Short mmCIF file of N, CA and C in Angstrom, two decimals:
data_model
loop_
_atom_site.label_atom_id
_atom_site.label_comp_id
_atom_site.label_asym_id
_atom_site.label_seq_id
_atom_site.Cartn_x
_atom_site.Cartn_y
_atom_site.Cartn_z
N MET A 956 114.94 122.56 13.19
CA MET A 956 116.10 122.50 13.83
C MET A 956 116.14 123.28 15.48
N LEU A 957 115.63 124.39 15.15
CA LEU A 957 115.59 125.43 16.25
C LEU A 957 115.19 124.80 17.68
N ASP A 958 113.79 124.48 17.34
CA ASP A 958 113.00 123.58 18.51
C ASP A 958 113.57 122.75 18.98
N GLN A 959 114.20 121.70 18.27
CA GLN A 959 115.06 120.58 18.71
C GLN A 959 116.16 121.16 20.03
N VAL A 960 117.11 122.47 19.22
CA VAL A 960 118.07 122.40 20.06
C VAL A 960 117.08 123.41 21.23
N TRP A 961 116.13 123.91 21.46
CA TRP A 961 115.53 124.89 22.30
C TRP A 961 115.39 123.09 23.35
N TRP A 962 114.81 122.19 23.25
CA TRP A 962 114.10 121.04 23.69
C TRP A 962 115.67 120.50 24.43
N ALA A 963 116.51 120.57 23.59
CA ALA A 963 117.68 119.94 24.17
C ALA A 963 118.39 121.02 25.12
N PHE A 964 117.94 121.71 25.26
CA PHE A 964 118.55 123.23 26.35
C PHE A 964 117.67 122.56 27.65
N GLU A 965 116.48 122.57 27.59
CA GLU A 965 115.44 122.02 28.44
C GLU A 965 115.62 121.02 29.16
N GLY A 966 116.39 120.21 28.01
CA GLY A 966 116.84 118.80 28.96
C GLY A 966 118.00 118.66 29.73
N VAL A 967 118.57 119.50 29.29
CA VAL A 967 119.96 119.82 29.96
C VAL A 967 119.33 120.46 31.49
N LEU A 968 118.72 121.27 31.29
CA LEU A 968 118.18 122.04 32.58
C LEU A 968 117.29 120.86 33.68
N ARG A 969 116.56 120.07 33.14
CA ARG A 969 115.84 119.19 33.65
C ARG A 969 117.25 118.17 34.29
N ALA A 970 117.65 117.30 33.44
CA ALA A 970 118.70 116.66 33.84
C ALA A 970 119.58 117.36 35.09
N LEU A 971 120.15 118.90 35.07
CA LEU A 971 121.08 119.20 36.07
C LEU A 971 120.22 119.81 37.24
N SER A 972 118.77 119.40 37.15
CA SER A 972 118.11 119.78 38.44
C SER A 972 117.77 118.10 39.20
N ASN A 973 118.30 117.38 38.64
CA ASN A 973 118.60 116.10 39.69
C ASN A 973 120.27 116.26 40.53
N PRO A 974 119.95 116.51 41.88
CA PRO A 974 121.39 116.77 42.45
C PRO A 974 122.58 115.86 41.96
N LEU A 975 121.85 114.82 42.12
CA LEU A 975 122.26 113.14 41.47
C LEU A 975 123.49 113.86 40.32
N ILE A 976 123.01 114.17 39.30
CA ILE A 976 123.49 114.40 38.29
C ILE A 976 124.45 115.62 38.67
N ALA A 977 123.71 116.70 38.99
CA ALA A 977 124.71 118.15 38.81
C ALA A 977 125.44 117.88 39.49
N GLY A 978 125.83 116.94 40.37
CA GLY A 978 126.85 116.71 41.81
C GLY A 978 128.07 116.10 41.23
N GLY A 979 127.70 115.06 40.32
CA GLY A 979 128.55 114.07 39.43
C GLY A 979 129.58 115.00 38.46
N VAL A 980 128.62 116.26 37.87
CA VAL A 980 128.86 116.90 36.78
C VAL A 980 129.82 117.75 37.56
N VAL A 981 129.62 118.06 38.67
CA VAL A 981 130.71 119.07 39.01
C VAL A 981 131.88 118.34 39.54
N ALA A 982 131.63 117.69 40.12
CA ALA A 982 132.33 116.59 41.22
C ALA A 982 133.62 116.14 40.07
N GLY A 983 132.98 115.38 38.98
CA GLY A 983 133.84 115.15 38.34
C GLY A 983 134.93 115.98 37.29
N GLY A 984 134.17 116.92 36.83
CA GLY A 984 134.61 118.43 35.97
C GLY A 984 135.43 118.74 36.58
N VAL A 985 135.71 119.14 37.96
CA VAL A 985 137.17 119.97 38.96
C VAL A 985 137.75 118.66 39.18
N ALA A 986 137.21 117.50 39.74
CA ALA A 986 138.48 116.52 39.63
C ALA A 986 139.28 116.69 38.26
N LEU A 987 138.99 115.65 36.94
CA LEU A 987 139.39 115.72 35.88
C LEU A 987 139.78 117.10 35.36
N GLY A 988 139.60 118.19 35.78
CA GLY A 988 140.19 119.41 35.07
C GLY A 988 141.69 119.82 36.06
N PHE A 989 141.71 119.14 36.69
CA PHE A 989 142.82 119.22 37.78
C PHE A 989 143.96 118.15 37.29
N GLY A 990 143.25 116.78 36.63
CA GLY A 990 143.95 115.99 36.24
C GLY A 990 144.15 116.42 34.81
N GLY A 991 143.73 117.27 34.11
CA GLY A 991 144.37 117.47 32.89
C GLY A 991 145.04 118.74 32.78
N ARG A 992 145.16 119.37 34.14
CA ARG A 992 146.66 120.03 34.16
C ARG A 992 147.60 119.25 34.45
N LEU A 993 147.53 118.11 34.88
CA LEU A 993 148.51 117.74 35.27
C LEU A 993 149.23 116.86 34.21
N VAL A 994 148.42 116.15 33.87
CA VAL A 994 148.85 115.56 32.64
C VAL A 994 149.65 116.36 31.55
N ALA A 995 149.01 117.86 31.77
CA ALA A 995 149.39 118.39 30.70
C ALA A 995 150.77 118.68 30.34
N ARG A 996 151.27 118.82 32.04
CA ARG A 996 152.64 119.33 32.00
C ARG A 996 153.59 118.02 31.84
N ARG A 997 152.95 116.71 32.22
CA ARG A 997 153.94 115.86 32.02
C ARG A 997 153.90 115.42 30.39
N ALA A 998 153.11 115.84 30.24
CA ALA A 998 152.87 115.13 28.51
C ALA A 998 153.32 116.60 27.35
N GLY A 999 153.75 117.51 27.78
CA GLY A 999 153.91 118.99 27.19
C GLY A 999 152.77 119.16 26.46
N TRP A 1000 151.61 118.77 26.83
CA TRP A 1000 150.68 119.46 26.18
C TRP A 1000 149.92 120.87 26.67
N ARG A 1001 149.15 121.24 25.31
CA ARG A 1001 148.79 122.56 25.75
C ARG A 1001 148.02 123.07 27.30
N PRO A 1002 148.42 123.67 27.57
CA PRO A 1002 147.10 123.51 29.41
C PRO A 1002 146.01 123.90 29.21
N VAL A 1003 145.75 125.11 28.47
CA VAL A 1003 144.36 125.34 29.08
C VAL A 1003 143.56 124.69 28.10
N PRO A 1004 143.55 124.14 26.67
CA PRO A 1004 143.12 123.30 26.49
C PRO A 1004 143.15 121.75 26.64
N SER A 1005 143.97 121.45 27.72
CA SER A 1005 143.94 120.38 28.70
C SER A 1005 143.01 120.60 29.78
N VAL A 1006 143.42 121.93 30.39
CA VAL A 1006 142.31 121.76 31.73
C VAL A 1006 141.07 121.64 31.25
N LEU A 1007 140.55 122.07 29.91
CA LEU A 1007 138.75 122.08 29.40
C LEU A 1007 138.46 120.85 29.06
N ALA A 1008 139.45 119.70 28.46
CA ALA A 1008 139.20 118.64 27.91
C ALA A 1008 138.75 117.82 29.09
N GLY A 1009 139.94 118.04 30.48
CA GLY A 1009 139.86 117.23 31.30
C GLY A 1009 138.21 117.36 32.45
N VAL A 1010 138.00 118.90 32.20
CA VAL A 1010 136.72 119.20 32.64
C VAL A 1010 135.33 117.95 31.78
N TRP A 1011 135.29 118.77 30.41
CA TRP A 1011 134.86 118.25 29.58
C TRP A 1011 134.39 116.67 29.68
N LEU A 1012 135.53 116.11 29.99
CA LEU A 1012 135.60 114.40 30.44
C LEU A 1012 134.79 114.37 31.70
N GLY A 1013 134.91 115.31 32.47
CA GLY A 1013 134.35 114.65 33.79
C GLY A 1013 132.77 115.11 33.55
N VAL A 1014 132.14 115.94 32.66
CA VAL A 1014 131.04 116.40 32.37
C VAL A 1014 130.37 115.00 31.40
N VAL A 1015 131.17 114.61 30.87
CA VAL A 1015 130.57 113.42 30.14
C VAL A 1015 130.46 112.16 30.82
N LEU A 1016 131.32 111.73 31.76
CA LEU A 1016 131.34 110.82 32.65
C LEU A 1016 130.21 111.23 33.63
N GLY A 1017 130.24 112.30 33.86
CA GLY A 1017 129.29 112.57 34.96
C GLY A 1017 127.68 112.62 34.97
N VAL A 1018 127.35 112.88 33.34
CA VAL A 1018 126.13 112.99 32.92
C VAL A 1018 125.66 111.62 32.61
N THR A 1019 126.97 110.73 31.98
CA THR A 1019 126.52 109.21 31.78
C THR A 1019 126.04 107.94 33.04
N PHE A 1020 127.05 109.01 34.20
CA PHE A 1020 127.09 107.68 35.12
C PHE A 1020 126.05 108.00 36.44
N SER A 1021 125.62 109.15 36.36
CA SER A 1021 125.07 109.97 37.70
C SER A 1021 123.83 109.50 37.83
N ARG A 1022 123.28 108.81 36.52
CA ARG A 1022 122.00 108.91 37.25
C ARG A 1022 121.50 107.32 37.05
N THR A 1023 120.05 107.02 37.06
CA THR A 1023 119.64 106.01 37.35
C THR A 1023 119.24 104.74 35.99
N LEU A 1024 119.29 103.86 36.51
CA LEU A 1024 118.26 103.04 35.05
C LEU A 1024 117.03 103.60 34.78
N PRO A 1025 116.59 103.87 33.92
CA PRO A 1025 115.06 104.14 33.96
C PRO A 1025 114.05 102.98 33.46
N ASP A 1026 113.20 103.71 34.57
CA ASP A 1026 111.83 102.49 34.25
C ASP A 1026 111.73 101.88 33.24
N TRP A 1027 111.55 102.11 31.97
CA TRP A 1027 111.36 101.68 30.97
C TRP A 1027 112.62 100.91 30.51
N ALA A 1028 113.48 100.91 31.37
CA ALA A 1028 114.34 99.91 30.42
C ALA A 1028 113.87 98.63 30.53
N GLY A 1029 114.29 98.12 29.53
CA GLY A 1029 113.96 96.51 29.14
C GLY A 1029 115.28 95.70 29.37
N ARG A 1030 114.70 94.37 30.33
CA ARG A 1030 115.95 93.93 31.34
C ARG A 1030 115.48 92.42 30.15
N ASP A 1031 115.25 92.42 29.16
CA ASP A 1031 115.54 90.95 28.05
C ASP A 1031 116.47 91.51 27.05
N GLN A 1032 116.95 92.26 27.21
CA GLN A 1032 118.48 93.19 26.45
C GLN A 1032 119.19 93.75 26.54
N PHE A 1033 120.57 93.00 26.38
CA PHE A 1033 121.67 94.10 27.03
C PHE A 1033 122.11 95.65 26.63
N CYS A 1034 121.62 95.33 25.12
CA CYS A 1034 122.04 96.43 24.25
C CYS A 1034 120.72 97.02 23.59
N LEU A 1035 119.72 97.79 23.17
CA LEU A 1035 119.28 98.16 22.15
C LEU A 1035 119.60 98.42 20.98
N LEU A 1036 119.39 97.70 20.04
CA LEU A 1036 120.06 98.27 18.72
C LEU A 1036 118.79 98.68 18.10
N ASN A 1037 119.48 100.14 17.90
CA ASN A 1037 118.79 101.34 16.97
C ASN A 1037 119.91 102.16 16.59
N GLY A 1038 119.55 102.81 15.36
CA GLY A 1038 120.47 103.55 14.47
C GLY A 1038 120.89 105.08 14.61
N PHE A 1039 121.93 105.42 13.93
CA PHE A 1039 121.70 106.88 13.82
C PHE A 1039 120.39 108.04 13.78
N SER A 1040 120.39 108.75 14.64
CA SER A 1040 119.19 109.80 14.72
C SER A 1040 119.38 110.66 15.38
N VAL A 1041 119.11 112.00 14.71
CA VAL A 1041 118.90 113.48 15.80
C VAL A 1041 117.52 114.10 15.99
N HIS A 1042 116.39 112.87 15.68
CA HIS A 1042 115.47 113.25 15.74
C HIS A 1042 115.09 113.27 17.25
N GLY A 1043 115.12 114.53 17.62
CA GLY A 1043 114.73 114.63 19.24
C GLY A 1043 116.07 115.19 20.03
N SER A 1044 115.29 115.89 21.21
CA SER A 1044 116.32 116.49 21.96
C SER A 1044 117.28 115.61 22.62
N ALA A 1045 116.68 114.43 23.04
CA ALA A 1045 117.87 113.38 23.56
C ALA A 1045 119.15 113.18 22.67
N GLU A 1046 118.58 112.91 21.48
CA GLU A 1046 119.31 112.28 20.15
C GLU A 1046 120.50 113.58 20.20
N LEU A 1047 119.93 114.99 20.06
CA LEU A 1047 120.96 115.66 19.76
C LEU A 1047 121.82 115.85 21.16
N LEU A 1048 121.39 115.98 22.08
CA LEU A 1048 122.42 116.06 23.09
C LEU A 1048 123.29 115.02 23.16
N ASN A 1049 123.29 113.77 22.39
CA ASN A 1049 124.19 112.64 22.65
C ASN A 1049 125.44 112.83 21.43
N VAL A 1050 124.60 113.80 20.08
CA VAL A 1050 125.76 114.22 19.10
C VAL A 1050 126.56 115.08 19.36
N LEU A 1051 126.03 116.29 20.70
CA LEU A 1051 126.88 117.27 21.07
C LEU A 1051 127.76 116.99 22.55
N LEU A 1052 127.18 115.47 22.74
CA LEU A 1052 128.08 115.54 24.16
C LEU A 1052 129.51 115.50 24.18
N PHE A 1053 130.19 114.71 23.03
CA PHE A 1053 131.68 114.98 23.06
C PHE A 1053 132.39 115.71 22.43
N VAL A 1054 131.38 116.35 21.38
CA VAL A 1054 132.03 117.97 20.68
C VAL A 1054 132.95 118.58 22.37
N PRO A 1055 132.36 118.95 22.87
CA PRO A 1055 133.59 119.70 23.52
C PRO A 1055 134.88 119.23 23.59
N LEU A 1056 134.50 117.85 24.37
CA LEU A 1056 135.48 117.17 25.14
C LEU A 1056 136.64 116.85 23.99
N VAL A 1057 135.87 116.39 23.20
CA VAL A 1057 137.19 115.95 21.86
C VAL A 1057 137.91 117.18 21.25
N PHE A 1058 137.16 118.30 20.49
CA PHE A 1058 137.34 119.79 20.20
C PHE A 1058 138.99 120.49 21.37
N CYS A 1059 138.69 120.42 22.50
CA CYS A 1059 139.56 120.96 23.62
C CYS A 1059 140.57 119.48 23.60
N ALA A 1060 140.27 118.58 24.10
CA ALA A 1060 141.70 117.44 23.69
C ALA A 1060 142.54 117.11 22.39
N VAL A 1061 141.70 117.79 21.18
CA VAL A 1061 143.00 117.78 19.71
C VAL A 1061 143.63 119.28 20.07
N LEU A 1062 143.27 120.16 20.42
CA LEU A 1062 143.46 121.75 20.42
C LEU A 1062 144.69 120.92 21.45
N ALA A 1063 144.80 120.48 22.57
CA ALA A 1063 146.01 120.57 23.79
C ALA A 1063 146.69 119.18 23.15
N THR A 1064 146.13 118.21 22.68
CA THR A 1064 147.38 117.18 22.03
C THR A 1064 148.02 117.43 20.77
N ARG A 1065 147.30 117.82 19.99
CA ARG A 1065 147.56 118.19 17.98
C ARG A 1065 147.65 116.91 17.98
N ARG A 1066 146.53 116.02 18.15
CA ARG A 1066 146.90 114.67 17.70
C ARG A 1066 145.15 114.09 17.44
N PRO A 1067 145.17 114.92 16.20
CA PRO A 1067 143.03 114.92 15.72
C PRO A 1067 142.80 113.25 15.96
N VAL A 1068 143.67 112.25 15.21
CA VAL A 1068 143.22 110.71 15.07
C VAL A 1068 143.07 110.14 16.44
N ALA A 1069 143.96 110.66 17.17
CA ALA A 1069 144.36 110.01 18.86
C ALA A 1069 142.83 109.89 19.42
N VAL A 1070 143.03 110.90 19.36
CA VAL A 1070 142.05 111.69 20.33
C VAL A 1070 140.48 111.29 19.78
N LEU A 1071 140.03 111.37 18.43
CA LEU A 1071 139.29 110.35 17.50
C LEU A 1071 138.66 108.95 18.23
N GLY A 1072 139.88 108.58 17.49
CA GLY A 1072 139.85 106.87 18.50
C GLY A 1072 139.61 107.02 19.64
N SER A 1073 139.80 107.42 20.15
CA SER A 1073 139.90 107.00 21.90
C SER A 1073 138.82 107.67 22.21
N ALA A 1074 137.91 108.70 21.42
CA ALA A 1074 136.98 109.21 22.00
C ALA A 1074 135.51 108.08 21.83
N VAL A 1075 135.95 107.83 20.54
CA VAL A 1075 135.31 106.68 20.47
C VAL A 1075 135.21 105.22 21.14
N ALA A 1076 136.26 104.98 21.44
CA ALA A 1076 136.36 103.76 22.26
C ALA A 1076 135.79 104.26 23.56
N LEU A 1077 135.61 105.70 23.74
CA LEU A 1077 135.27 105.71 25.66
C LEU A 1077 133.63 105.42 25.50
N SER A 1078 133.20 106.15 24.48
CA SER A 1078 131.42 106.13 24.31
C SER A 1078 131.07 104.57 23.68
N ALA A 1079 131.60 103.44 23.55
CA ALA A 1079 132.02 102.14 23.56
C ALA A 1079 131.55 101.93 24.81
N ALA A 1080 132.68 102.32 25.45
CA ALA A 1080 132.41 101.78 26.89
C ALA A 1080 131.90 102.55 27.87
N ILE A 1081 131.32 103.30 27.28
CA ILE A 1081 130.10 103.96 28.75
C ILE A 1081 129.29 102.95 27.79
N GLU A 1082 128.94 102.76 26.71
CA GLU A 1082 127.56 102.23 26.54
C GLU A 1082 127.43 100.74 26.86
N VAL A 1083 128.55 100.28 26.95
CA VAL A 1083 128.60 98.76 27.63
C VAL A 1083 128.75 99.19 29.36
N VAL A 1084 129.48 99.54 29.61
CA VAL A 1084 129.44 99.70 31.49
C VAL A 1084 127.88 100.21 31.96
N GLN A 1085 126.93 101.71 31.01
CA GLN A 1085 125.71 101.38 31.99
C GLN A 1085 124.95 100.70 32.25
N PRO A 1086 124.81 99.37 31.35
CA PRO A 1086 123.80 98.36 31.82
C PRO A 1086 124.22 97.77 33.12
N LEU A 1087 125.85 97.45 32.99
CA LEU A 1087 126.38 96.55 34.06
C LEU A 1087 126.38 97.26 35.49
N THR A 1088 126.62 98.97 35.31
CA THR A 1088 126.11 99.36 37.21
C THR A 1088 125.30 100.03 37.17
N ARG A 1089 123.84 99.70 36.16
CA ARG A 1089 122.69 99.87 36.39
C ARG A 1089 122.54 101.48 36.18
N ARG A 1090 123.65 102.22 35.24
CA ARG A 1090 123.57 103.46 35.39
C ARG A 1090 123.01 104.43 34.31
N GLY A 1091 122.02 103.39 33.35
CA GLY A 1091 121.61 103.80 32.04
C GLY A 1091 121.52 102.70 31.26
N VAL A 1092 121.21 102.97 29.96
CA VAL A 1092 120.77 101.97 28.67
C VAL A 1092 121.99 101.95 28.18
N CYS A 1093 122.28 100.82 27.79
CA CYS A 1093 123.09 100.69 26.49
C CYS A 1093 122.22 100.71 24.73
N GLU A 1094 122.32 101.49 24.18
CA GLU A 1094 121.79 102.00 22.80
C GLU A 1094 123.36 102.35 21.69
N THR A 1095 123.20 101.38 20.95
CA THR A 1095 123.98 101.66 19.80
C THR A 1095 123.57 103.11 18.96
N GLN A 1096 122.63 103.57 19.21
CA GLN A 1096 122.35 104.97 18.96
C GLN A 1096 123.21 105.96 19.81
N ASP A 1097 123.23 105.67 20.69
CA ASP A 1097 123.99 106.62 21.65
C ASP A 1097 125.55 106.61 21.34
N PHE A 1098 125.47 105.44 21.13
CA PHE A 1098 127.38 105.03 20.70
C PHE A 1098 127.36 105.84 18.95
N PHE A 1099 126.73 105.69 18.01
CA PHE A 1099 126.48 106.25 17.00
C PHE A 1099 126.89 108.21 17.01
N ASN A 1100 125.50 108.49 17.71
CA ASN A 1100 125.30 109.65 17.78
C ASN A 1100 126.92 110.61 18.64
N ASN A 1101 127.24 109.87 19.29
CA ASN A 1101 128.48 110.49 20.36
C ASN A 1101 129.94 110.31 19.36
N SER A 1102 129.71 109.22 18.59
CA SER A 1102 130.37 109.04 17.66
C SER A 1102 130.86 110.03 16.59
N ALA A 1103 129.44 110.52 16.14
CA ALA A 1103 129.38 111.71 15.08
C ALA A 1103 129.94 112.76 15.93
N GLY A 1104 129.34 113.18 16.78
CA GLY A 1104 130.17 114.33 17.14
C GLY A 1104 131.22 114.61 17.31
N ALA A 1105 131.91 113.08 17.30
CA ALA A 1105 133.14 113.18 18.04
C ALA A 1105 134.01 113.48 16.65
N VAL A 1106 133.53 113.04 15.71
CA VAL A 1106 134.00 112.75 14.43
C VAL A 1106 134.27 114.92 14.10
N ALA A 1107 132.77 115.21 13.88
CA ALA A 1107 132.51 116.94 13.52
C ALA A 1107 133.99 117.58 14.64
N ALA A 1108 133.77 117.51 15.63
CA ALA A 1108 134.76 118.17 16.58
C ALA A 1108 136.08 117.73 16.31
N ALA A 1109 136.48 116.69 15.92
CA ALA A 1109 138.04 116.17 15.44
C ALA A 1109 138.66 117.01 14.25
N VAL A 1110 137.29 117.62 13.15
CA VAL A 1110 137.20 117.85 12.38
C VAL A 1110 137.71 118.98 11.99
N LEU A 1111 136.67 119.93 12.94
CA LEU A 1111 136.72 120.89 13.51
C LEU A 1111 138.11 121.09 13.93
N ALA A 1112 138.53 120.75 14.96
CA ALA A 1112 139.74 121.55 15.66
C ALA A 1112 141.11 120.83 14.78
N ALA A 1113 140.91 120.09 13.79
CA ALA A 1113 142.02 119.91 12.73
C ALA A 1113 142.28 121.05 12.06
N GLY A 1114 141.07 121.19 11.33
CA GLY A 1114 141.11 122.77 10.70
C GLY A 1114 141.59 124.06 11.59
N VAL A 1115 141.16 124.10 12.86
CA VAL A 1115 141.82 125.23 13.58
C VAL A 1115 143.63 124.92 14.07
N LEU A 1116 143.77 123.99 14.00
CA LEU A 1116 145.43 123.65 14.22
C LEU A 1116 146.12 123.82 12.70
N ALA A 1117 145.22 123.77 11.85
CA ALA A 1117 146.48 123.78 10.49
C ALA A 1117 145.80 125.27 10.02
N VAL A 1118 144.93 126.12 10.12
CA VAL A 1118 145.37 127.44 10.00
C VAL A 1118 146.07 128.01 11.02
N HIS A 1119 146.14 127.68 12.22
CA HIS A 1119 147.30 128.26 13.01
C HIS A 1119 148.49 128.03 12.41
N ARG A 1120 148.77 127.32 12.36
CA ARG A 1120 150.37 126.12 11.66
C ARG A 1120 150.35 127.01 10.30
N ARG A 1121 149.08 127.38 9.56
CA ARG A 1121 149.79 128.35 8.28
C ARG A 1121 149.99 130.00 8.86
N ARG A 1122 149.37 130.50 9.92
CA ARG A 1122 149.66 131.65 10.27
C ARG A 1122 150.95 131.63 10.76
N ALA A 1123 151.19 130.97 11.55
CA ALA A 1123 152.83 130.91 12.04
C ALA A 1123 153.91 130.92 11.36
N ALA A 1124 153.88 129.81 10.19
CA ALA A 1124 154.71 129.73 9.38
C ALA A 1124 154.48 130.65 8.41
N ALA A 1125 153.75 131.71 8.24
CA ALA A 1125 153.60 133.14 7.40
C ALA A 1125 154.40 134.11 8.30
N ARG A 1126 154.70 134.07 9.44
CA ARG A 1126 154.83 135.12 10.27
C ARG A 1126 156.64 135.41 9.84
#
């Protein structure tokens, strides 16, 4: 498992060495971080996790849409139908991709089910839009892996909120 994490870290560094991906991640993170602050003010959400959720949304969108269609991508099939797997650095990165976004968004909104549903819908939308924009490949595995990470993050954040509520009630 430690080897997979190391390979995933190296994969992130390789991806960020591409100026288009790095620029997309930075620009998206900054723009959506500001957007997160504005939404927090209007919706009454917690400001710091809202900004962080916005930044992570920018990272997710920047990573997924700042790259070009790989040469190996087949033209015969709109979406590759493959299953959940964490065997490999790209697969592990797809599990981890939505974790910070969902965790921060749940802390900001205090609505784990709504955030989880939105994250799963966003993952599905990304997978459908990628081949249409020629910015990636639609794979069911990516959707399943993103969704698994989103579920883990929503459950973890809901647990953090529950502990916080218990401590506040005990005071």
